[in-house]
Structure formats: C-alpha cells, structure tokens
Amino acid sequence: MWCKKCEKEVYSDVCDTCGSTTLKDIPFEVYWCNHCKTPLIKRANDNSKKICGLCGGQTEYLCSDIRPVFPEERLLIELLLDCPMKYSDCSVWASNNKYYFDGVTKNIPLKLFADADTPMLIQGLNQFKEKNTYSSFDKHIKTFIRANSDRLDYIRSEAYSFIRDTASNYPSENTVISFSGGKDSTVVADLVVRALEKPNLVHIFGNTTLEFPLTIEYVHRFRKNNPKAVLKIAKNKEQVFYDVCEDIGPPARMMRWCCSMFKTGPITRVINNLYKEKQILTFYGIRKYESVSRSKYDRVSSNNESVKIQKQTVAAPIFDWKDVDVWLYILSEKIDFNDAYRLGYDRVGCWCCPNNNERAQFLSKVYMPEEYSKWRDFLVSFARKIGKPDPEIYVDTGKWKARQGGNGVSASEDIKLKFTNCTAEDNAKIYQLNKPITDSFYSLFNPFGIVSKELGRKLIGEVIVLDPYFTYHRIKSIAFRSLFQ
Ligand SMILES: [Zn+2]
C-alpha cells in the first residue's frame, strides 16, 4: 500500500508515520535505465520513477511486466532470427512474444514459431552450446538485483507479515504448501518456510503425469535440497491420460476434464486422507495478474460450508506480485527453480494443455520432439476419426483446442444424459432431471470442486462448485440453478 503524503510503501490501511489513509491499487510498472541496462520496478505514481536509483540517470517507461530471458532462450530466438550469439552481451528481457534487447523492442511474429525448421534449430543449439555461457547474463542480473533492492525488501517483508498473520490461527501441523514445481509455488514455499521458520511443513505436489521431464527433475532436486520438508505426491494411479483421450476425446479449452481427473482430484484425496476433519490452511502461488477471473478472488478465502475439503482456508502470499517480482525474488535469494524457464517456457503446467500458447507449443517441438509427435499423431488420428476434412491443418492451427462437443466420440453415443443448450447464457446447458435435487446429487460433483450453496444466488436456488486448487488454469465454476426446490 502507498502513502501519498509520505510517498512511501506502508503495510496497513493507515500510514504509520502521518496517519493518513493509504492507497491500495496503484499499479507497479517497469521502467528502463539505458545507462545501467536494467529494468526498474516502480509505482506508477512514484515521483522518482523517472530517475535510476543506481546511476541517477533518466529512466523511461518500458512495459507493465517483464521476465528475464535466460541464455538458452536467447540463443534459440537468435537462431530463429538467423543471427546466433548476436545479443549475447545484451541485457535481454521479454513479455509474451515481445523481446527487449538492451531496451530495444522486437516483436517475434507467431508465424515464425509455427513455421520454424526445428531440426535445424536443434542442430544450432548444439553447435553454440559451449559458447553460450552465463557470464554476461549473471552480470546483468546482479545490476537488476542492486537496482531493485528496495522493491525486494518491500515485497518480502510484506509477504512475511501476511504469512505470519494468516498462520497464527493454525497449528503448523495443519499448514500445507501447494507445490506445483512452477516458479510461483517455488517462491511461496520458500517464503512460507522462512517466514514461519518451519522447514518441516507438508508440501503437496500434484503430479499430473503430464509434467515436463524438467519439472520432475526439479521436484527430485527440491526433495534433496530440502530434506526436512515433508513432500507428499498426489497422482492419479488409476487412469492413463491417453486411454481417457481415446475414450472421451482430448481435452479442449472448454472441456478440461484432465484438471479434475489428474490434478485437483488426486490432491483432494491426499488432503482428505491426511487431515480428515481438521481445519487446515493451504498456502498457494496464485497471482491476480495471471488472469482476469483470478483478479476477483481474495487473497485469503475460506469456505466452511465446503464438502470437498472440510474446513480449509486458502491463502495466496504473492497475490499482488508481478512476474518481474517473482524473478527478482528467485534470482536475489538464489533459490533453485525449474529449468524449463531457462528454455523460455513462461508457465510449466501440463505440456499438452489446450491453454498453452504458440510459443510453448514451439518449445515443446524443439525440446520434447518425441512426446510432441506422439501427441500430434494422436490428435491427427482423432481429427480423422471425428470426420475433420483436413485433420493435419485442424491440429496444427490449434483448432482442436476449441472443440466443444463430443461429436464422433464413441463414448458420446452411449447416452446417459441429454441436454439442450441454454439460449440465455454461453456455455450453459439445460438438463431435465427426473427426480428432485438433493444433497446427495450435489455430492456427485465433489470431484470437481467445493460445492457451495453460500456463494450462489439464493433467490434462484443457485449452487456453485468452485475449484481453488488451480495453479495454472483459470478458476472453474459450475453453477446449478433450479427453479423448483
Ligand atoms: Zn541507471
């Protein structure tokens, strides 16, 4: 929070120096010092945003958020642009497909990723591997850390006090860290363990069976480097992803059955087994800048009516952090992280997720060619099976991600439930039931999330199913409305 009068960061609604009310939602932005060749994280209303704290020179606005580009990704982009090692001494940063080389913007068109000659790129990566060192990168990161030390001090101590405050109502044996192997939960695990000085907390890793090999390697390293942490692995051992795909078709953006089946379901089972009826507190790495729907959620939320997990409170210590803050913390504190980020992935969920962007698809083609072609072959044969005229184009242009119904899928012919589309709302279906809705009916939806009657609009008999465990995907809700209760 920001005190306008004192022009400084404060931790509460009232400034501890002057007593005036503080401002909450002043965004942080990224400025560039061309002398130090480094990004500076500054409040949009901070008068000093135009001056570099290191050299005193003028800064200029760069963008709203940014991530570092590691030497591995830099080389791949250079190969794509046909200029290997050209930017090896530069300070290189990116947001989405926009790259900044020493502060100069370069957009990489998506077509360049889609049309890339990947075998040539792989050859180039091997050819320059030895030459492509971290010496220049490390030098630029040192400057970045020095230039943003105030920001680090603020976000770190603010997160510490949030964590201590939130955890004070729970015994430490009922405190859980949700750990995905991604950068956000890596930071949360580190913050919580340090703030509470409890290295032996329970960490739950949901292995979706669709993780990057680098994520699994990182989790193994994490276990080795944090011998006191109790690491529980949640995994669906009954189902095989490809078998389910054969049966009901691949997941699509609007039909991400894989999340509940391979991620949230197994995590819920582990938590229920460990804690049964106990009140628990889960820290997780959700951030509001990840998606629009997340921005509406609170930093701490509890739902005592929940059926799925009895009495759970979830808390997000880095809710307000930007990507650049997460990297500032990881690189300053020198904590180990998932190597997939070095290659250029900006999120490390399941490698076949229909929510992954074109760049992630391109990276998988380069770094996981076997898995990539197995998955593509499956998608092409699926497209053929459901009668798509150009199955390869349907797959390569990403149209499979937009699939909505079960047309052509064998399981859909064996109809147990019929629905009509709702005309008033997108993505809503109308089912006619032959019995009144009871609590046991709602309990059938427990695998999808927390069944909450409290959150729904009572007047129309609305019941909402919420899933608070997503680390990579948008929070999902299913709403039931019944006019005859
Ligand atoms: Zn400077």
Short mmCIF file of C-alpha atoms and ligand atoms in Angstrom, two decimals:
data_model
loop_
_atom_site.label_atom_id
_atom_site.label_comp_id
_atom_site.label_asym_id
_atom_site.label_seq_id
_atom_site.Cartn_x
_atom_site.Cartn_y
_atom_site.Cartn_z
CA MET A 1 0.00 0.00 0.00
CA TRP A 2 1.10 3.52 -0.67
CA CYS A 3 1.04 6.67 1.46
CA LYS A 4 0.52 9.61 -0.87
CA LYS A 5 1.67 12.18 1.66
CA CYS A 6 4.91 10.49 2.73
CA GLU A 7 5.47 8.91 -0.71
CA LYS A 8 6.41 5.54 0.70
CA GLU A 9 5.24 1.94 1.00
CA VAL A 10 3.31 1.03 4.14
CA TYR A 11 1.89 -2.30 5.25
CA SER A 12 -1.52 -1.21 6.51
CA ASP A 13 -4.55 0.87 5.59
CA VAL A 14 -3.23 3.75 7.71
CA CYS A 15 0.25 5.24 7.31
CA ASP A 16 2.37 4.64 10.43
CA THR A 17 4.17 8.00 10.00
CA CYS A 18 1.49 10.55 9.14
CA GLY A 19 -1.71 8.65 9.95
CA SER A 20 -3.40 9.27 6.61
CA THR A 21 -5.31 6.62 4.69
CA THR A 22 -3.18 4.67 2.21
CA LEU A 23 -3.85 3.89 -1.43
CA LYS A 24 -4.13 0.29 -2.49
CA ASP A 25 -4.42 -0.13 -6.20
CA ILE A 26 -1.62 1.92 -7.64
CA PRO A 27 -0.01 -0.39 -10.16
CA PHE A 28 3.67 -1.12 -10.49
CA GLU A 29 5.30 -0.63 -13.85
CA VAL A 30 8.64 -1.42 -15.41
CA TYR A 31 11.00 1.43 -16.32
CA TRP A 32 14.31 1.14 -18.16
CA CYS A 33 17.66 2.71 -17.33
CA ASN A 34 19.64 2.79 -20.53
CA HIS A 35 22.87 3.56 -18.71
CA CYS A 36 22.65 0.57 -16.31
CA LYS A 37 20.82 -1.51 -18.97
CA THR A 38 18.36 -2.73 -16.39
CA PRO A 39 14.62 -2.72 -15.66
CA LEU A 40 13.36 -0.88 -12.58
CA ILE A 41 10.11 -1.76 -10.84
CA LYS A 42 8.36 1.44 -9.79
CA ARG A 43 4.95 2.60 -8.60
CA ALA A 44 3.09 4.41 -11.39
CA ASN A 45 2.61 7.45 -9.10
CA ASP A 46 6.14 7.48 -7.66
CA ASN A 47 7.89 10.75 -8.46
CA SER A 48 11.25 9.00 -8.54
CA LYS A 49 10.19 6.59 -11.28
CA LYS A 50 11.96 8.72 -13.87
CA ILE A 51 15.28 8.51 -12.05
CA CYS A 52 17.51 5.44 -11.79
CA GLY A 53 18.36 4.71 -8.15
CA LEU A 54 21.73 3.30 -9.15
CA CYS A 55 23.24 5.88 -11.51
CA GLY A 56 20.89 8.85 -11.06
CA GLY A 57 20.23 8.91 -14.81
CA GLN A 58 16.89 9.29 -16.60
CA THR A 59 14.65 6.26 -16.99
CA GLU A 60 11.84 5.64 -19.44
CA TYR A 61 8.64 3.58 -19.28
CA LEU A 62 9.13 0.11 -20.78
CA CYS A 63 6.05 -2.06 -20.09
CA SER A 64 3.70 -3.27 -17.37
CA ASP A 65 5.52 -6.53 -16.61
CA ILE A 66 8.62 -8.38 -17.76
CA ARG A 67 10.59 -11.62 -17.32
CA PRO A 68 14.30 -12.33 -17.76
CA VAL A 69 15.40 -14.20 -20.89
CA PHE A 70 17.96 -16.83 -19.93
CA PRO A 71 20.88 -17.58 -22.30
CA GLU A 72 19.21 -20.81 -23.56
CA GLU A 73 16.09 -18.96 -24.73
CA ARG A 74 18.13 -16.04 -26.08
CA LEU A 75 20.14 -18.37 -28.30
CA LEU A 76 17.01 -20.09 -29.60
CA ILE A 77 15.46 -16.74 -30.52
CA GLU A 78 18.69 -15.66 -32.20
CA LEU A 79 18.71 -18.89 -34.23
CA LEU A 80 15.11 -18.22 -35.18
CA LEU A 81 16.15 -14.73 -36.36
CA ASP A 82 19.18 -16.21 -38.09
CA CYS A 83 21.75 -14.31 -36.01
CA PRO A 84 23.25 -16.70 -33.41
CA MET A 85 25.10 -15.05 -30.48
CA LYS A 86 24.30 -11.53 -31.77
CA TYR A 87 22.76 -10.46 -28.46
CA SER A 88 24.97 -12.49 -26.11
CA ASP A 89 26.27 -9.38 -24.31
CA CYS A 90 22.87 -7.68 -24.12
CA SER A 91 20.50 -7.40 -21.20
CA VAL A 92 17.58 -9.43 -22.60
CA TRP A 93 14.03 -9.41 -21.23
CA ALA A 94 10.61 -10.36 -22.56
CA SER A 95 6.89 -10.24 -22.05
CA ASN A 96 4.96 -12.76 -24.14
CA ASN A 97 6.34 -12.59 -27.69
CA LYS A 98 7.87 -9.16 -27.22
CA TYR A 99 11.60 -9.25 -26.58
CA TYR A 100 13.75 -6.39 -25.31
CA PHE A 101 17.42 -6.39 -26.30
CA ASP A 102 19.19 -3.67 -24.27
CA GLY A 103 15.82 -1.93 -24.04
CA VAL A 104 15.10 -2.09 -27.79
CA THR A 105 11.78 -3.81 -28.54
CA LYS A 106 11.48 -6.64 -31.04
CA ASN A 107 8.22 -8.46 -31.71
CA ILE A 108 8.54 -12.07 -32.76
CA PRO A 109 5.63 -12.90 -35.08
CA LEU A 110 3.77 -16.10 -34.12
CA LYS A 111 4.18 -17.33 -37.67
CA LEU A 112 7.94 -17.52 -37.12
CA PHE A 113 7.35 -20.03 -34.30
CA ALA A 114 4.83 -22.02 -36.31
CA ASP A 115 6.96 -22.27 -39.46
CA ALA A 116 10.31 -22.85 -37.75
CA ASP A 117 12.61 -25.56 -39.07
CA THR A 118 13.01 -27.29 -35.69
CA PRO A 119 15.66 -29.89 -36.67
CA MET A 120 17.87 -27.00 -37.86
CA LEU A 121 17.26 -25.13 -34.60
CA ILE A 122 18.17 -28.19 -32.53
CA GLN A 123 21.39 -28.51 -34.53
CA GLY A 124 22.16 -24.82 -33.94
CA LEU A 125 21.51 -25.13 -30.20
CA ASN A 126 24.04 -27.98 -30.00
CA GLN A 127 26.57 -26.11 -32.12
CA PHE A 128 26.64 -23.00 -29.88
CA LYS A 129 26.03 -24.76 -26.57
CA GLU A 130 29.62 -24.47 -25.28
CA LYS A 131 29.99 -20.83 -26.30
CA ASN A 132 26.67 -19.80 -24.80
CA THR A 133 27.68 -19.05 -21.20
CA TYR A 134 26.01 -17.26 -18.30
CA SER A 135 28.77 -14.69 -17.74
CA SER A 136 27.01 -11.72 -19.31
CA PHE A 137 23.57 -12.79 -18.04
CA ASP A 138 24.86 -13.03 -14.47
CA LYS A 139 26.38 -9.55 -14.70
CA HIS A 140 23.08 -8.03 -15.87
CA ILE A 141 21.12 -9.87 -13.17
CA LYS A 142 23.47 -8.51 -10.49
CA THR A 143 22.66 -4.99 -11.66
CA PHE A 144 18.92 -5.79 -11.75
CA ILE A 145 19.05 -7.01 -8.14
CA ARG A 146 21.00 -3.96 -6.93
CA ALA A 147 18.69 -1.57 -8.78
CA ASN A 148 15.54 -3.12 -7.27
CA SER A 149 16.67 -3.92 -3.73
CA ASP A 150 14.03 -1.62 -2.18
CA ARG A 151 11.29 -3.41 -4.08
CA LEU A 152 12.59 -6.79 -2.91
CA ASP A 153 12.73 -5.63 0.71
CA TYR A 154 9.15 -4.43 0.49
CA ILE A 155 7.55 -7.47 -1.18
CA ARG A 156 9.50 -9.89 1.01
CA SER A 157 8.65 -8.28 4.35
CA GLU A 158 5.05 -7.67 3.31
CA ALA A 159 4.70 -11.38 2.37
CA TYR A 160 6.37 -12.46 5.64
CA SER A 161 3.94 -10.47 7.76
CA PHE A 162 0.97 -11.71 5.72
CA ILE A 163 2.10 -15.32 6.17
CA ARG A 164 2.74 -14.95 9.92
CA ASP A 165 -0.60 -13.22 10.48
CA THR A 166 -2.53 -15.81 8.49
CA ALA A 167 -0.74 -18.79 10.01
CA SER A 168 -1.06 -17.59 13.61
CA ASN A 169 -4.54 -19.16 13.87
CA TYR A 170 -3.39 -22.63 12.79
CA PRO A 171 -1.06 -25.19 14.35
CA SER A 172 1.87 -25.77 11.99
CA GLU A 173 0.94 -29.44 11.52
CA ASN A 174 -2.26 -28.22 9.81
CA THR A 175 -0.42 -25.87 7.46
CA VAL A 176 0.11 -27.08 3.91
CA ILE A 177 2.02 -25.69 0.93
CA SER A 178 0.60 -26.43 -2.51
CA PHE A 179 3.66 -27.08 -4.68
CA SER A 180 3.40 -27.41 -8.46
CA GLY A 181 7.04 -27.19 -9.50
CA GLY A 182 6.35 -23.82 -11.13
CA LYS A 183 8.03 -20.52 -10.23
CA ASP A 184 5.11 -19.11 -8.23
CA SER A 185 4.77 -22.04 -5.87
CA THR A 186 8.58 -22.25 -5.60
CA VAL A 187 8.56 -18.69 -4.24
CA VAL A 188 5.61 -19.36 -1.93
CA ALA A 189 7.25 -22.49 -0.48
CA ASP A 190 10.44 -20.52 0.22
CA LEU A 191 8.61 -17.54 1.74
CA VAL A 192 6.38 -19.66 3.99
CA VAL A 193 9.19 -21.86 5.29
CA ARG A 194 11.36 -18.80 6.04
CA ALA A 195 8.59 -16.64 7.49
CA LEU A 196 7.39 -19.38 9.83
CA GLU A 197 10.89 -20.83 10.36
CA LYS A 198 9.41 -24.28 9.81
CA PRO A 199 11.36 -26.29 7.22
CA ASN A 200 9.31 -29.40 8.06
CA LEU A 201 5.96 -28.21 6.65
CA VAL A 202 3.91 -30.50 4.40
CA HIS A 203 4.29 -29.71 0.67
CA ILE A 204 1.82 -31.35 -1.70
CA PHE A 205 2.99 -31.85 -5.27
CA GLY A 206 0.27 -32.77 -7.75
CA ASN A 207 1.94 -34.92 -10.40
CA THR A 208 -0.49 -34.77 -13.32
CA THR A 209 1.54 -37.46 -15.18
CA LEU A 210 1.76 -34.82 -17.94
CA GLU A 211 4.59 -32.82 -16.40
CA PHE A 212 7.67 -31.66 -18.27
CA PRO A 213 10.60 -34.01 -17.59
CA LEU A 214 12.36 -30.88 -16.23
CA THR A 215 9.59 -30.39 -13.66
CA ILE A 216 10.08 -33.93 -12.37
CA GLU A 217 13.86 -33.35 -12.24
CA TYR A 218 13.27 -30.15 -10.30
CA VAL A 219 10.96 -31.86 -7.80
CA HIS A 220 13.65 -34.51 -7.22
CA ARG A 221 16.21 -31.75 -6.60
CA PHE A 222 13.75 -29.97 -4.32
CA ARG A 223 13.39 -33.11 -2.21
CA LYS A 224 17.16 -33.50 -2.00
CA ASN A 225 17.83 -29.84 -1.17
CA ASN A 226 15.00 -29.62 1.39
CA PRO A 227 15.41 -32.85 3.35
CA LYS A 228 13.25 -31.61 6.23
CA ALA A 229 10.24 -30.76 4.05
CA VAL A 230 7.51 -33.40 4.05
CA LEU A 231 6.82 -33.81 0.33
CA LYS A 232 3.62 -35.67 -0.49
CA ILE A 233 2.94 -36.61 -4.09
CA ALA A 234 -0.64 -36.66 -5.37
CA LYS A 235 -1.06 -38.70 -8.53
CA ASN A 236 -3.89 -40.44 -10.35
CA LYS A 237 -2.72 -44.03 -10.45
CA GLU A 238 -5.94 -45.49 -11.84
CA GLN A 239 -6.23 -43.72 -15.17
CA VAL A 240 -3.87 -43.25 -18.11
CA PHE A 241 -4.23 -39.92 -19.92
CA TYR A 242 -4.03 -41.33 -23.46
CA ASP A 243 -6.60 -44.06 -22.66
CA VAL A 244 -9.07 -41.47 -21.41
CA CYS A 245 -8.40 -39.36 -24.54
CA GLU A 246 -9.26 -42.37 -26.69
CA ASP A 247 -12.49 -42.77 -24.81
CA ILE A 248 -13.81 -39.24 -24.46
CA GLY A 249 -11.60 -37.22 -26.82
CA PRO A 250 -8.67 -34.91 -25.98
CA PRO A 251 -9.23 -32.05 -23.55
CA ALA A 252 -10.13 -28.69 -25.06
CA ARG A 253 -10.25 -25.20 -23.58
CA MET A 254 -13.90 -25.55 -22.65
CA MET A 255 -13.57 -29.21 -21.70
CA ARG A 256 -10.59 -29.53 -19.44
CA TRP A 257 -11.60 -32.80 -17.83
CA CYS A 258 -7.93 -33.54 -17.28
CA CYS A 259 -7.61 -30.98 -14.46
CA SER A 260 -10.08 -32.61 -12.10
CA MET A 261 -9.06 -36.12 -13.10
CA PHE A 262 -5.29 -35.71 -12.94
CA LYS A 263 -4.69 -32.73 -10.68
CA THR A 264 -7.33 -31.45 -8.29
CA GLY A 265 -8.93 -34.85 -7.67
CA PRO A 266 -5.70 -36.55 -6.55
CA ILE A 267 -4.67 -33.51 -4.45
CA THR A 268 -8.06 -33.51 -2.73
CA ARG A 269 -7.73 -37.20 -1.92
CA VAL A 270 -4.28 -36.70 -0.35
CA ILE A 271 -5.50 -33.78 1.77
CA ASN A 272 -8.63 -35.63 2.87
CA ASN A 273 -6.56 -38.65 3.85
CA LEU A 274 -4.03 -36.61 5.78
CA TYR A 275 -6.33 -34.23 7.63
CA LYS A 276 -9.81 -35.72 7.62
CA GLU A 277 -11.97 -33.35 9.71
CA LYS A 278 -9.23 -30.92 10.74
CA GLN A 279 -9.19 -27.22 9.96
CA ILE A 280 -6.31 -26.63 7.56
CA LEU A 281 -4.54 -23.69 5.97
CA THR A 282 -3.11 -24.05 2.45
CA PHE A 283 -0.63 -21.57 1.00
CA TYR A 284 -0.56 -21.50 -2.74
CA GLY A 285 1.05 -19.48 -5.54
CA ILE A 286 -1.98 -17.96 -7.21
CA ARG A 287 -1.49 -14.39 -8.52
CA LYS A 288 -4.10 -11.92 -9.67
CA TYR A 289 -2.17 -10.91 -12.80
CA GLU A 290 -2.39 -14.47 -14.13
CA SER A 291 -5.91 -13.99 -15.40
CA VAL A 292 -8.91 -11.71 -15.27
CA SER A 293 -11.04 -14.17 -13.33
CA ARG A 294 -8.37 -14.56 -10.66
CA SER A 295 -8.21 -10.84 -10.07
CA LYS A 296 -11.65 -11.02 -8.49
CA TYR A 297 -10.58 -13.51 -5.84
CA ASP A 298 -9.48 -12.59 -2.37
CA ARG A 299 -6.01 -13.15 -1.05
CA VAL A 300 -7.42 -15.28 1.77
CA SER A 301 -10.57 -17.26 1.31
CA SER A 302 -12.25 -19.87 3.40
CA ASN A 303 -15.37 -21.79 2.87
CA ASN A 304 -16.55 -23.63 5.92
CA GLU A 305 -19.55 -24.98 4.06
CA SER A 306 -17.26 -26.88 1.76
CA VAL A 307 -17.97 -30.53 1.29
CA LYS A 308 -14.90 -31.36 -0.76
CA ILE A 309 -12.32 -30.47 1.83
CA GLN A 310 -13.68 -29.88 5.27
CA LYS A 311 -12.72 -26.57 6.78
CA GLN A 312 -9.99 -25.34 4.54
CA THR A 313 -8.64 -21.82 4.21
CA VAL A 314 -6.50 -20.98 1.21
CA ALA A 315 -4.06 -18.08 1.28
CA ALA A 316 -2.04 -16.50 -1.51
CA PRO A 317 1.07 -14.68 -0.18
CA ILE A 318 2.15 -13.43 -3.64
CA PHE A 319 -1.31 -12.50 -4.86
CA ASP A 320 -0.20 -8.99 -5.90
CA TRP A 321 3.21 -9.91 -7.32
CA LYS A 322 4.06 -9.50 -10.95
CA ASP A 323 6.28 -11.82 -12.98
CA VAL A 324 9.17 -9.44 -12.52
CA ASP A 325 8.73 -9.58 -8.72
CA VAL A 326 8.76 -13.38 -8.74
CA TRP A 327 12.03 -13.36 -10.70
CA LEU A 328 13.51 -10.63 -8.54
CA TYR A 329 12.88 -12.84 -5.50
CA ILE A 330 14.14 -16.09 -7.07
CA LEU A 331 17.31 -14.54 -8.50
CA SER A 332 18.11 -12.40 -5.43
CA GLU A 333 17.59 -15.23 -2.96
CA LYS A 334 19.43 -17.62 -5.29
CA ILE A 335 16.82 -20.33 -4.89
CA ASP A 336 16.70 -23.31 -7.21
CA PHE A 337 13.92 -23.32 -9.82
CA ASN A 338 12.51 -25.37 -12.68
CA ASP A 339 14.94 -25.36 -15.64
CA ALA A 340 12.02 -25.19 -18.11
CA TYR A 341 12.06 -21.41 -17.53
CA ARG A 342 15.61 -21.21 -18.86
CA LEU A 343 14.36 -22.68 -22.13
CA GLY A 344 11.72 -19.97 -22.47
CA TYR A 345 8.53 -21.50 -21.08
CA ASP A 346 6.63 -18.87 -19.10
CA ARG A 347 4.45 -21.44 -17.38
CA VAL A 348 5.16 -25.06 -16.67
CA GLY A 349 1.83 -26.86 -16.40
CA CYS A 350 0.99 -29.96 -18.42
CA TRP A 351 2.88 -29.92 -21.70
CA CYS A 352 -0.25 -30.78 -23.72
CA CYS A 353 -2.63 -28.27 -22.06
CA PRO A 354 -5.06 -26.69 -24.55
CA ASN A 355 -4.38 -23.40 -22.78
CA ASN A 356 -0.71 -23.35 -23.75
CA ASN A 357 0.27 -20.65 -26.23
CA GLU A 358 2.01 -20.96 -29.61
CA ARG A 359 5.42 -20.28 -28.16
CA ALA A 360 5.03 -23.13 -25.65
CA GLN A 361 3.96 -25.44 -28.47
CA PHE A 362 7.02 -24.40 -30.46
CA LEU A 363 9.30 -25.00 -27.45
CA SER A 364 7.89 -28.49 -26.95
CA LYS A 365 8.56 -29.25 -30.59
CA VAL A 366 12.22 -28.30 -30.03
CA TYR A 367 12.80 -29.74 -26.57
CA MET A 368 10.41 -32.72 -26.39
CA PRO A 369 10.20 -33.83 -30.04
CA GLU A 370 9.15 -37.41 -29.20
CA GLU A 371 6.33 -36.53 -26.83
CA TYR A 372 5.28 -33.74 -29.19
CA SER A 373 4.95 -36.01 -32.22
CA LYS A 374 3.18 -38.74 -30.21
CA TRP A 375 0.62 -36.19 -29.07
CA ARG A 376 0.29 -34.67 -32.56
CA ASP A 377 -0.20 -38.12 -34.10
CA PHE A 378 -2.95 -38.85 -31.58
CA LEU A 379 -4.66 -35.51 -32.31
CA VAL A 380 -4.47 -36.07 -36.08
CA SER A 381 -5.95 -39.57 -35.83
CA PHE A 382 -8.64 -38.24 -33.51
CA ALA A 383 -9.45 -35.45 -36.01
CA ARG A 384 -9.71 -38.04 -38.76
CA LYS A 385 -11.99 -40.19 -36.59
CA ILE A 386 -14.44 -37.36 -35.97
CA GLY A 387 -14.51 -36.60 -39.71
CA LYS A 388 -12.48 -33.39 -40.00
CA PRO A 389 -11.70 -32.81 -43.72
CA ASP A 390 -8.14 -31.56 -43.13
CA PRO A 391 -7.05 -33.33 -39.93
CA GLU A 392 -3.44 -32.06 -40.01
CA ILE A 393 -4.46 -28.44 -40.52
CA TYR A 394 -7.14 -28.81 -37.81
CA VAL A 395 -4.41 -29.88 -35.39
CA ASP A 396 -1.55 -27.58 -36.46
CA THR A 397 -3.67 -24.42 -36.42
CA GLY A 398 -4.78 -25.26 -32.87
CA LYS A 399 -8.46 -25.75 -33.76
CA TRP A 400 -8.55 -28.91 -31.61
CA LYS A 401 -8.29 -26.63 -28.58
CA ALA A 402 -11.65 -25.03 -29.39
CA ARG A 403 -13.64 -28.29 -29.65
CA GLN A 404 -16.90 -28.07 -27.71
CA GLY A 405 -18.96 -31.23 -28.01
CA GLY A 406 -18.48 -34.97 -28.01
CA ASN A 407 -19.37 -35.39 -31.70
CA GLY A 408 -17.88 -38.51 -33.23
CA VAL A 409 -16.54 -39.74 -29.89
CA SER A 410 -17.58 -43.32 -29.19
CA ALA A 411 -18.44 -42.65 -25.55
CA SER A 412 -20.92 -39.96 -26.58
CA GLU A 413 -23.04 -42.47 -28.46
CA ASP A 414 -23.69 -44.34 -25.26
CA ILE A 415 -26.00 -41.65 -23.93
CA LYS A 416 -26.88 -41.49 -20.26
CA LEU A 417 -27.64 -37.78 -20.10
CA LYS A 418 -29.23 -35.48 -22.65
CA PHE A 419 -29.05 -31.71 -22.64
CA THR A 420 -30.16 -28.70 -24.62
CA ASN A 421 -28.10 -25.53 -24.95
CA CYS A 422 -29.19 -22.61 -22.84
CA THR A 423 -30.18 -19.70 -25.04
CA ALA A 424 -29.61 -17.06 -22.38
CA GLU A 425 -26.03 -17.86 -21.41
CA ASP A 426 -22.94 -19.12 -23.23
CA ASN A 427 -21.52 -22.46 -22.13
CA ALA A 428 -24.65 -23.27 -20.14
CA LYS A 429 -26.61 -26.47 -20.68
CA ILE A 430 -30.09 -27.41 -19.57
CA TYR A 431 -30.65 -30.87 -18.14
CA GLN A 432 -34.05 -32.10 -17.17
CA LEU A 433 -33.93 -34.35 -14.13
CA ASN A 434 -36.48 -37.00 -13.27
CA LYS A 435 -36.05 -36.57 -9.51
CA PRO A 436 -35.83 -33.54 -7.18
CA ILE A 437 -32.27 -32.29 -6.49
CA THR A 438 -30.95 -33.49 -3.15
CA ASP A 439 -27.68 -33.07 -1.28
CA SER A 440 -26.56 -36.49 -2.46
CA PHE A 441 -26.92 -35.24 -6.03
CA TYR A 442 -24.62 -32.29 -5.28
CA SER A 443 -22.12 -34.60 -3.60
CA LEU A 444 -21.61 -36.28 -7.00
CA PHE A 445 -19.85 -33.06 -8.00
CA ASN A 446 -17.30 -33.20 -5.18
CA PRO A 447 -14.50 -34.29 -7.55
CA PHE A 448 -14.94 -31.01 -9.47
CA GLY A 449 -14.51 -28.69 -6.53
CA ILE A 450 -16.09 -27.25 -3.43
CA VAL A 451 -19.86 -27.40 -3.58
CA SER A 452 -21.06 -24.13 -2.16
CA LYS A 453 -24.64 -23.12 -1.56
CA GLU A 454 -23.46 -19.95 0.17
CA LEU A 455 -21.86 -18.42 -2.91
CA GLY A 456 -24.82 -18.93 -5.19
CA ARG A 457 -27.74 -16.56 -5.54
CA LYS A 458 -30.33 -17.96 -3.15
CA LEU A 459 -33.32 -16.47 -4.91
CA ILE A 460 -32.82 -18.66 -7.95
CA GLY A 461 -31.59 -21.68 -6.00
CA GLU A 462 -28.07 -21.36 -7.36
CA VAL A 463 -25.33 -23.70 -6.14
CA ILE A 464 -21.74 -23.15 -7.22
CA VAL A 465 -18.90 -25.62 -7.49
CA LEU A 466 -15.55 -23.87 -7.05
CA ASP A 467 -12.10 -25.19 -7.64
CA PRO A 468 -9.47 -23.36 -5.58
CA TYR A 469 -6.50 -25.57 -6.46
CA PHE A 470 -5.65 -24.43 -9.90
CA THR A 471 -2.16 -23.15 -10.16
CA TYR A 472 -2.07 -22.89 -13.90
CA HIS A 473 -5.59 -22.70 -15.11
CA ARG A 474 -8.37 -20.30 -14.60
CA ILE A 475 -10.61 -20.99 -11.67
CA LYS A 476 -13.51 -23.05 -12.78
CA SER A 477 -17.03 -22.79 -11.55
CA ILE A 478 -20.08 -24.84 -12.26
CA ALA A 479 -23.39 -23.31 -11.28
CA PHE A 480 -26.63 -25.19 -10.75
CA ARG A 481 -29.86 -23.29 -10.81
CA SER A 482 -33.15 -24.81 -10.03
CA LEU A 483 -36.46 -23.04 -10.00
CA PHE A 484 -38.22 -25.87 -8.24
CA GLN A 485 -36.61 -26.57 -4.91
ZN ZN B 1 20.97 3.60 -14.05
#
